[in-house]
Amino acid sequence: MKKKTLSVIAAVLLLILIVGAIGIISRLVEKYTPTDERVELSEYFGVSAENEMALVLQDQILEEKGILEDGIAYLNYEVVKEYLNTRFYWDANESLMVYTTPTDVIEIAAGEQEYSVSGDRTETSYVIVKVNGGQAYIAADFVQQYTALDYEIYQEPARVVLTYQYGDVTRAELKKKSVVRTLGGIKSPIVTDVAKGDKVTVLEQMEDWTKVVTQDGCIGYIQNKRLGTLYTETLTTDFVEPEYTSIQKDYKINMVWHQVTSQESNYNLLQDIADVKGVNTISPTWFSIISNDGDISSLANPDYVTTAHGQNMEVWALVDNFSTEIDTTTVLSNTSSRKTLINQLVASAIRYDIDGINVDFEAIPEEAGDAYIQFLRELSVKCRKNGLVLSVDDPVPMDFNTHYHRDEQAEVVDYVIIMGYDEHYVGSDAGSVASLPFATAGVQNTLAAGVPAEKIVLGIPFYTRLWQTDSEGNVISNAYGMDTAEYLVSENGATATWDETTGQDYAEFTDGEGYFCQIWLENEASLEEKVKLVQEYGLGGVSAWKLGFERASVWDVLLKYVSN
């Protein structure tokens, strides 16, 4: 009986050991056996609708989709603009795709055909721009004409792999067939198969797995032991970037803005510049946008130009957007109104023998940023063809005005003028109109934005502001010329002292009406500190707002640093 019991117990223990061993083995097998689960490629690429095409941008799969129709790949406009070529501009109001080269403005209406000749000399055509559900798409072949871009189309599901960044990439060949998985682990689902000898682009190498991109646009992970030796391959393109030529004077620009308010005031020019020295450029405020269709008002006068030329001054006529009757976004966003505005400006310049156009569009809203730079591109084409200098007035760079696209301005315009003033303005707290640190930051940040020094003109103020604060803390401000500002200080028994922080003379006093008054003076000393920046940074010159606010002695100061 006892032996039988022991046998039973032994059998049970053996069974337990066997079951345990089987469990352990099963878990080990499960742990080390790769999964054969596969992702659905249409889901992986996010393609579901008919004619929809995934966009693989070199090493990333975009959420945005393209269209594949009749073998033609169409790229989402926003993708083209953000990643490939910022110079495409979609006018949704007029259903026009606009592309600007240094010499031409190309307009393509949605649905318009492009003709091409194939190898057997047969002519084929395709639609360049399609609109689907309010979204614009551009044929990849057309984008490629103006962009460093290569692409391959793949099916099942439809996708296009785009190469737009050139240079060195890391490659590897497969030593043996393998699979690409979604993550680095054998339990991750399979994305695609790769064969021995296939090339992959290496994105990131880890201890056991490497993140790669296959030639057909699948992104995932391969075991390191499947990869051959990593090597470097240099991607090249035959595309040649267009060259934007600029008018660059062989002297420093010494410009002054001249506020012209009527035809009669044009005839005061000789009197207004009687004490001026060294100025080689004058910018009369002649043109204003007066309608959302792009029409302008004009105070241009041929006698003014003749007089200025007789004083060895070029005339860069200013155009502004100050009218409350117009909406800047509307004017700039429509191709037809941009064209009207540009044609009228250039026609006036030719008619009156004007030397250049100075664009002074202020308070441009962020939503109009792309339209604004498109306007400058298109205007630059006409100016380039007619030998007109194109300059643009920009505020000091700040986080909230990056939409002025200074990097692109640097390509298409001749001079970028920093309006190095209005640091404090009507409605702000009391402070300097243009402290030295403010002007310096304006120069440094404009350079950092990509504008070359020789294209930068520093705008300086000939005016200052008197700030008056009442007993309740309310602040009012008025602008004055140099002599008047200093008269206000002395008339109230105050003395101005040099402020190292702002690089200006500062005074404060209580006036006869009980206001606490503060003033940061612009004078020969403060302007000299700012104009030194022209030499320090090798800038293209200086421009002052405005003629009539200065003292005659100021011109000698400017000439020390901005000489012809």
XYZ file of C-alpha atoms in Angstrom:
564
model
C 0.000 0.000 0.000
C 2.773 2.309 0.925
C 4.699 1.610 -2.302
C 1.563 2.237 -4.349
C 0.990 5.577 -2.679
C 4.568 6.622 -3.310
C 4.207 5.666 -6.976
C 1.091 7.772 -7.316
C 2.766 10.711 -5.678
C 5.794 10.338 -7.919
C 3.573 10.183 -10.982
C 1.732 13.320 -9.945
C 4.969 15.161 -9.295
C 6.326 14.037 -12.646
C 3.135 15.210 -14.336
C 3.420 18.567 -12.632
C 7.025 18.868 -13.765
C 6.080 17.955 -17.321
C 3.195 20.443 -17.393
C 5.430 23.116 -15.906
C 8.135 22.390 -18.411
C 5.633 22.538 -21.240
C 4.383 25.880 -19.912
C 7.890 27.256 -19.656
C 8.775 26.011 -23.111
C 5.540 27.423 -24.518
C 6.238 30.800 -22.992
C 9.799 30.747 -24.307
C 8.579 29.758 -27.762
C 5.949 32.484 -27.637
C 8.494 35.022 -26.416
C 11.087 34.304 -29.078
C 8.868 33.480 -32.046
C 8.368 36.523 -34.320
C 4.787 37.527 -34.985
C 3.515 37.226 -38.523
C 0.798 39.826 -37.934
C 0.755 42.430 -40.692
C -0.539 45.960 -40.809
C -2.998 46.873 -43.523
C -0.957 49.094 -45.844
C -3.884 51.271 -46.844
C -4.451 51.953 -43.152
C -0.712 52.387 -42.549
C -0.509 55.083 -45.232
C -3.919 56.516 -44.337
C -5.342 56.027 -47.818
C -9.041 55.286 -48.020
C -10.794 57.406 -50.641
C -10.774 56.757 -54.368
C -7.850 58.452 -56.173
C -6.328 59.383 -52.825
C -2.539 59.161 -52.653
C -0.230 59.117 -49.634
C 2.648 61.579 -49.522
C 5.964 60.272 -48.228
C 8.285 63.192 -47.733
C 11.680 61.500 -47.799
C 11.580 60.159 -44.225
C 8.093 61.004 -43.015
C 4.561 60.038 -43.984
C 2.411 63.143 -44.051
C -1.139 63.414 -42.805
C -1.982 65.478 -45.879
C -2.866 63.488 -48.979
C -2.397 63.902 -52.681
C -4.379 62.727 -55.693
C -3.393 60.148 -58.304
C -5.378 60.413 -61.528
C -4.477 58.849 -64.863
C -0.965 58.232 -63.619
C -0.447 61.908 -62.727
C 0.541 62.696 -59.141
C -1.017 65.826 -57.642
C 0.459 67.323 -54.495
C -1.433 69.136 -51.776
C -0.763 72.885 -52.178
C -0.030 73.425 -48.476
C 2.554 70.635 -48.594
C 4.216 72.190 -51.637
C 4.338 75.587 -49.975
C 5.494 74.389 -46.560
C 8.100 71.840 -47.613
C 9.001 72.130 -51.284
C 8.698 75.626 -52.724
C 7.307 78.683 -50.946
C 6.949 80.631 -54.180
C 3.756 78.894 -55.238
C 0.780 81.067 -54.349
C -2.832 79.877 -54.469
C -5.448 82.568 -55.046
C -8.606 80.835 -53.836
C -10.703 83.901 -54.665
C -9.872 83.722 -58.367
C -8.980 79.997 -58.590
C -5.483 80.810 -59.809
C -2.159 79.226 -59.010
C 0.564 81.852 -59.351
C 4.273 81.176 -59.570
C 6.842 83.963 -59.740
C 10.314 83.664 -61.217
C 12.869 86.499 -61.314
C 11.529 87.509 -64.733
C 7.965 86.228 -65.041
C 4.669 85.868 -63.231
C 3.049 82.595 -64.273
C -0.696 82.234 -63.732
C -2.433 78.864 -64.038
C -6.187 78.653 -63.757
C -7.635 75.583 -62.065
C -8.355 73.003 -64.770
C -5.902 74.505 -67.264
C -4.022 72.021 -69.486
C -0.247 71.691 -69.798
C 1.166 70.091 -72.951
C 4.292 67.978 -73.048
C 6.101 65.902 -75.657
C 7.051 62.306 -74.901
C 9.970 60.310 -76.330
C 8.066 59.248 -79.433
C 7.187 62.918 -80.106
C 3.522 62.433 -79.257
C 1.933 65.361 -77.519
C 0.093 64.697 -74.280
C -1.610 67.001 -71.821
C -2.532 67.049 -68.189
C -4.332 69.404 -65.849
C -1.807 71.408 -63.813
C -4.034 72.466 -60.931
C -7.030 70.612 -59.558
C -9.453 71.673 -56.859
C -11.104 68.944 -54.828
C -13.348 69.753 -51.882
C -11.970 73.273 -51.706
C -8.381 71.982 -51.577
C -5.931 72.905 -54.328
C -3.534 70.316 -55.762
C -0.595 70.886 -58.136
C 0.753 68.337 -60.602
C 4.093 67.054 -59.331
C 5.581 67.415 -62.823
C 4.773 71.115 -62.802
C 6.197 71.619 -59.314
C 9.329 69.817 -60.479
C 9.887 72.395 -63.238
C 10.614 75.040 -60.596
C 11.840 72.973 -57.661
C 14.682 70.683 -56.641
C 12.474 67.579 -56.482
C 12.508 63.916 -57.487
C 9.677 61.489 -56.968
C 8.491 57.919 -57.553
C 4.904 56.675 -57.614
C 3.965 53.316 -56.054
C 0.685 51.429 -56.006
C -1.372 49.310 -53.615
C -1.901 51.631 -51.965
C -1.190 54.701 -54.101
C 1.679 56.732 -52.726
C 4.403 59.031 -53.950
C 7.868 59.141 -52.403
C 9.301 62.651 -52.647
C 12.984 63.540 -52.457
C 13.548 67.224 -51.805
C 16.607 67.353 -49.538
C 19.923 66.570 -51.165
C 23.306 65.707 -49.745
C 24.693 62.777 -47.769
C 22.399 59.999 -46.529
C 23.219 56.724 -44.816
C 22.288 53.562 -46.727
C 22.507 49.816 -46.154
C 21.861 46.684 -48.233
C 19.966 43.704 -46.894
C 22.234 40.680 -46.327
C 19.216 38.404 -46.412
C 15.506 38.753 -46.864
C 13.697 40.276 -43.923
C 10.695 42.261 -42.838
C 10.215 45.857 -41.736
C 8.232 46.128 -38.511
C 6.334 49.047 -37.019
C 8.579 49.064 -33.937
C 11.881 47.591 -32.868
C 10.797 44.144 -31.698
C 9.782 40.798 -33.178
C 6.301 41.150 -31.713
C 5.635 44.342 -33.637
C 3.426 43.955 -36.712
C 5.057 43.662 -40.125
C 4.843 46.647 -42.462
C 6.483 45.158 -45.559
C 8.928 42.543 -46.840
C 12.413 43.346 -48.106
C 14.571 41.103 -50.230
C 18.265 40.338 -50.125
C 20.127 43.145 -51.871
C 17.385 45.731 -51.358
C 18.618 49.177 -50.315
C 17.194 51.027 -47.349
C 17.886 54.482 -45.934
C 19.049 54.397 -42.346
C 17.399 56.907 -40.028
C 18.438 55.734 -36.566
C 20.549 52.812 -35.376
C 20.005 51.197 -32.002
C 21.517 48.187 -30.221
C 19.555 45.449 -32.023
C 17.271 47.304 -34.433
C 17.612 50.068 -37.005
C 14.942 52.508 -38.151
C 14.867 52.621 -41.948
C 12.950 53.852 -44.973
C 12.420 51.449 -47.835
C 12.605 52.631 -51.421
C 8.833 52.439 -51.723
C 8.229 54.664 -48.694
C 7.649 52.249 -45.816
C 9.160 53.441 -42.547
C 9.924 50.991 -39.754
C 12.519 48.801 -38.065
C 14.837 45.997 -39.235
C 17.052 43.762 -37.124
C 20.668 44.868 -37.327
C 21.855 41.350 -38.153
C 19.912 41.533 -41.418
C 21.737 44.668 -42.584
C 25.000 44.854 -44.425
C 27.649 47.473 -43.802
C 26.327 51.018 -43.598
C 27.668 53.434 -46.210
C 27.188 57.043 -47.285
C 25.482 58.018 -50.522
C 25.285 61.564 -51.831
C 21.945 62.610 -53.301
C 22.312 65.148 -56.091
C 19.982 67.159 -58.293
C 20.352 68.796 -61.696
C 17.988 71.581 -60.692
C 19.506 75.070 -60.816
C 18.044 77.641 -58.436
C 16.950 80.850 -60.202
C 19.139 83.896 -59.733
C 17.475 87.047 -58.460
C 19.433 90.052 -59.615
C 19.361 93.227 -57.530
C 20.212 96.850 -58.067
C 22.990 97.666 -55.617
C 24.393 101.174 -55.646
C 28.138 101.635 -55.435
C 27.561 104.105 -52.594
C 25.786 104.141 -49.252
C 22.146 105.157 -49.423
C 21.559 108.461 -47.638
C 17.816 108.880 -47.949
C 15.205 111.110 -46.424
C 11.457 110.674 -46.587
C 9.609 113.784 -47.728
C 5.992 114.061 -46.654
C 4.072 115.521 -49.584
C 0.426 116.318 -48.878
C -0.632 118.171 -52.043
C 0.507 119.012 -55.546
C 1.380 122.503 -54.360
C 3.795 121.164 -51.723
C 5.811 119.493 -54.512
C 6.994 122.947 -55.526
C 8.518 123.560 -52.083
C 11.213 120.965 -52.685
C 14.116 123.367 -53.290
C 13.194 125.298 -50.155
C 12.768 122.097 -48.116
C 16.206 120.758 -49.058
C 18.064 124.086 -48.835
C 20.120 122.984 -45.800
C 20.426 119.325 -46.773
C 23.907 117.846 -47.263
C 24.923 114.533 -48.708
C 21.438 113.155 -49.379
C 21.466 111.067 -52.539
C 17.913 109.702 -52.376
C 14.585 111.309 -51.546
C 11.296 109.473 -51.055
C 8.186 111.614 -51.528
C 4.934 110.211 -50.102
C 3.112 110.290 -53.417
C 1.048 107.130 -53.753
C -1.695 105.610 -51.615
C -3.966 102.624 -52.193
C -7.492 104.006 -52.368
C -9.636 101.003 -53.328
C -9.790 97.284 -52.691
C -9.381 96.842 -56.446
C -5.805 98.109 -56.154
C -6.274 101.639 -57.484
C -3.926 104.327 -56.201
C -4.056 108.070 -55.717
C -1.051 110.013 -56.962
C 0.689 113.277 -56.132
C 3.543 112.561 -58.554
C 4.975 115.635 -60.216
C 7.475 115.794 -63.093
C 8.978 119.104 -61.939
C 9.763 117.574 -58.547
C 11.680 114.760 -60.224
C 13.561 117.191 -62.430
C 14.485 119.313 -59.406
C 15.619 116.288 -57.369
C 17.716 114.962 -60.236
C 19.268 118.406 -60.578
C 20.387 118.068 -56.948
C 21.886 114.615 -57.653
C 19.098 112.878 -55.777
C 17.267 109.761 -56.949
C 13.511 109.711 -56.370
C 12.099 106.570 -54.737
C 8.394 107.312 -54.599
C 6.568 105.902 -51.579
C 3.299 103.952 -51.699
C 1.316 103.409 -48.499
C -1.719 101.468 -47.282
C -2.869 104.078 -44.764
C -6.363 104.739 -46.133
C -9.140 103.560 -43.819
C -11.250 102.939 -46.917
C -9.245 99.900 -47.982
C -8.648 96.443 -46.566
C -5.010 95.496 -47.055
C -5.726 91.765 -46.906
C -8.326 92.034 -49.660
C -6.080 94.116 -51.912
C -3.101 91.811 -51.584
C -4.938 88.474 -51.614
C -6.534 88.927 -55.034
C -4.329 88.509 -58.084
C -6.334 91.040 -60.094
C -6.008 93.791 -57.467
C -2.295 93.097 -56.988
C -1.872 93.365 -60.742
C -3.784 96.660 -60.874
C -1.714 98.103 -58.044
C 1.587 97.005 -59.579
C 0.717 98.193 -63.090
C -0.319 101.634 -61.844
C 2.819 102.034 -59.736
C 5.181 100.989 -62.501
C 3.360 103.015 -65.145
C 3.646 106.116 -62.934
C 7.329 105.457 -62.326
C 7.979 105.246 -66.064
C 5.805 108.265 -66.862
C 7.487 110.544 -64.309
C 11.028 109.198 -64.678
C 11.005 107.978 -61.073
C 14.057 105.951 -60.039
C 12.476 103.580 -57.559
C 9.446 102.524 -55.550
C 9.423 102.473 -51.758
C 6.731 100.184 -50.302
C 5.499 101.387 -46.916
C 2.720 98.964 -45.992
C 2.264 98.960 -42.237
C 0.279 96.910 -39.725
C 0.025 93.994 -42.144
C -2.128 91.313 -40.490
C -0.694 87.826 -40.153
C -3.285 86.343 -42.488
C -2.045 88.675 -45.249
C 1.623 87.722 -44.856
C 1.772 85.286 -47.782
C -0.133 87.676 -50.022
C 2.182 90.533 -49.044
C 5.356 88.704 -50.019
C 3.657 87.559 -53.219
C 2.920 91.216 -54.006
C 6.606 92.046 -53.511
C 7.645 89.144 -55.740
C 5.348 90.276 -58.546
C 6.300 93.935 -58.168
C 9.985 92.988 -58.237
C 9.551 91.389 -61.668
C 8.229 94.630 -63.160
C 10.843 96.725 -61.341
C 13.641 94.428 -62.516
C 12.490 94.699 -66.124
C 12.280 98.494 -65.951
C 15.420 99.240 -63.942
C 13.508 100.519 -60.914
C 14.944 100.233 -57.413
C 12.538 98.376 -55.138
C 12.798 99.098 -51.427
C 10.494 98.011 -48.625
C 9.951 99.480 -45.161
C 9.839 96.886 -42.381
C 9.240 97.234 -38.663
C 11.973 96.080 -36.311
C 11.761 92.255 -36.278
C 9.645 90.872 -33.449
C 8.053 87.494 -32.776
C 4.683 88.857 -33.902
C 5.828 90.114 -37.329
C 7.738 87.153 -38.758
C 5.007 86.956 -41.427
C 6.765 89.824 -43.245
C 9.024 87.056 -44.679
C 12.270 89.021 -44.502
C 14.252 86.058 -45.833
C 12.257 86.138 -49.058
C 12.363 89.935 -49.187
C 16.139 89.570 -49.169
C 15.879 87.633 -52.433
C 13.413 89.764 -54.371
C 13.871 93.418 -53.307
C 16.882 95.684 -53.633
C 16.850 97.311 -50.191
C 15.169 96.432 -46.900
C 14.674 99.521 -44.753
C 14.356 98.932 -41.001
C 11.956 101.438 -39.469
C 14.097 101.765 -36.358
C 11.617 103.943 -34.508
C 8.182 103.824 -32.847
C 9.667 101.728 -30.053
C 7.090 103.646 -28.012
C 4.124 105.175 -29.814
C 0.765 106.814 -29.295
C -1.166 104.506 -26.990
C 1.876 102.834 -25.452
C 3.611 103.568 -22.169
C 5.993 106.499 -22.108
C 9.441 105.761 -23.471
C 12.001 106.394 -26.138
C 10.963 106.578 -29.777
C 14.202 104.881 -30.807
C 16.680 103.858 -28.145
C 20.091 102.649 -29.249
C 19.437 99.058 -28.037
C 16.178 99.044 -30.027
C 17.935 100.131 -33.231
C 20.802 97.701 -32.636
C 18.415 94.784 -32.105
C 16.623 95.774 -35.291
C 19.839 95.479 -37.285
C 20.988 92.263 -35.632
C 17.620 90.540 -36.004
C 17.217 91.622 -39.624
C 20.623 90.144 -40.382
C 19.625 86.978 -38.511
C 16.464 86.792 -40.646
C 18.634 86.377 -43.727
C 18.898 89.893 -45.140
C 22.483 90.645 -46.256
C 24.054 93.718 -44.666
C 24.528 95.540 -47.971
C 20.765 95.428 -48.568
C 19.839 96.830 -45.157
C 19.111 100.535 -44.755
C 18.652 101.754 -41.175
C 15.656 104.031 -40.690
C 16.174 106.727 -38.045
C 13.811 109.378 -36.617
C 14.261 113.121 -36.817
C 11.398 113.469 -34.338
C 10.838 112.798 -30.661
C 7.792 112.494 -28.438
C 6.759 114.470 -25.402
C 4.920 112.239 -22.943
C 2.442 113.899 -20.564
C 0.973 111.932 -17.657
C -1.906 113.307 -15.572
C -2.601 112.652 -11.900
C -4.704 109.602 -12.759
C -1.954 107.986 -14.809
C -3.422 108.769 -18.220
C -0.721 109.310 -20.863
C -0.863 111.470 -23.968
C 1.894 111.940 -26.514
C 2.774 114.328 -29.325
C 5.629 114.271 -31.840
C 7.946 117.239 -32.318
C 10.928 118.126 -34.438
C 14.358 118.627 -32.869
C 14.285 122.373 -32.259
C 10.747 122.370 -30.869
C 11.510 119.451 -28.553
C 14.538 121.219 -27.070
C 12.555 124.440 -26.748
C 9.922 122.600 -24.667
C 12.622 121.380 -22.295
C 14.228 124.802 -21.782
C 10.877 126.623 -21.653
C 9.903 124.506 -18.666
C 13.183 125.121 -16.868
C 14.434 121.560 -17.263
C 17.856 120.256 -18.247
C 18.404 117.168 -20.348
C 21.103 114.719 -19.282
C 22.678 111.856 -21.188
C 21.107 108.451 -20.581
C 23.582 105.648 -21.294
C 20.829 103.039 -21.422
C 18.943 104.589 -24.325
C 21.829 106.522 -25.916
C 19.816 109.759 -25.718
C 19.416 112.941 -23.717
C 16.536 112.603 -21.268
C 14.543 115.247 -19.413
C 11.516 115.299 -17.150
C 9.510 118.138 -15.681
C 6.041 119.246 -14.605
C 4.471 121.645 -17.082
C 2.190 124.589 -16.435
C -0.921 122.419 -16.634
C 0.319 120.038 -13.977
C 1.290 117.187 -16.293
C 4.345 115.089 -15.491
C 6.372 115.299 -18.698
C 9.105 113.003 -20.042
C 11.112 113.305 -23.213
C 13.913 111.270 -24.821
C 15.505 113.662 -27.280
C 16.667 112.877 -30.791
C 19.570 115.145 -31.639
C 23.039 115.088 -33.136
C 24.433 112.953 -30.294
C 21.703 110.288 -30.302
C 21.619 110.018 -34.083
C 25.392 109.655 -34.260
C 25.223 106.619 -31.968
C 22.630 105.008 -34.202
C 24.295 105.865 -37.500
C 27.531 104.291 -36.253
C 25.693 100.985 -36.777
C 25.944 101.525 -40.548
C 29.724 101.246 -40.391
C 29.812 98.685 -37.582
C 27.638 96.201 -39.482
C 28.474 97.240 -43.056
C 24.919 98.307 -43.833
C 23.704 99.690 -47.128
C 22.863 103.105 -45.734
C 20.481 105.206 -43.691
C 17.050 106.774 -44.175
C 15.421 109.446 -41.997
C 11.807 110.270 -41.195
C 11.140 112.986 -42.014
C 12.464 116.007 -43.915
C 11.762 119.195 -41.940
C 12.055 117.755 -38.429
C 15.865 117.972 -38.424
C 18.411 120.693 -37.680
C 20.888 121.604 -40.407
C 23.802 120.391 -38.265
C 22.435 116.826 -38.355
C 23.520 116.374 -41.974
C 27.190 116.785 -41.072
C 26.820 114.025 -38.469
C 25.273 111.632 -41.008
C 27.968 112.396 -43.561
C 30.658 111.208 -41.135
C 29.268 107.671 -41.368
C 27.318 107.606 -44.645
C 29.465 109.181 -47.321
C 29.245 108.684 -51.067
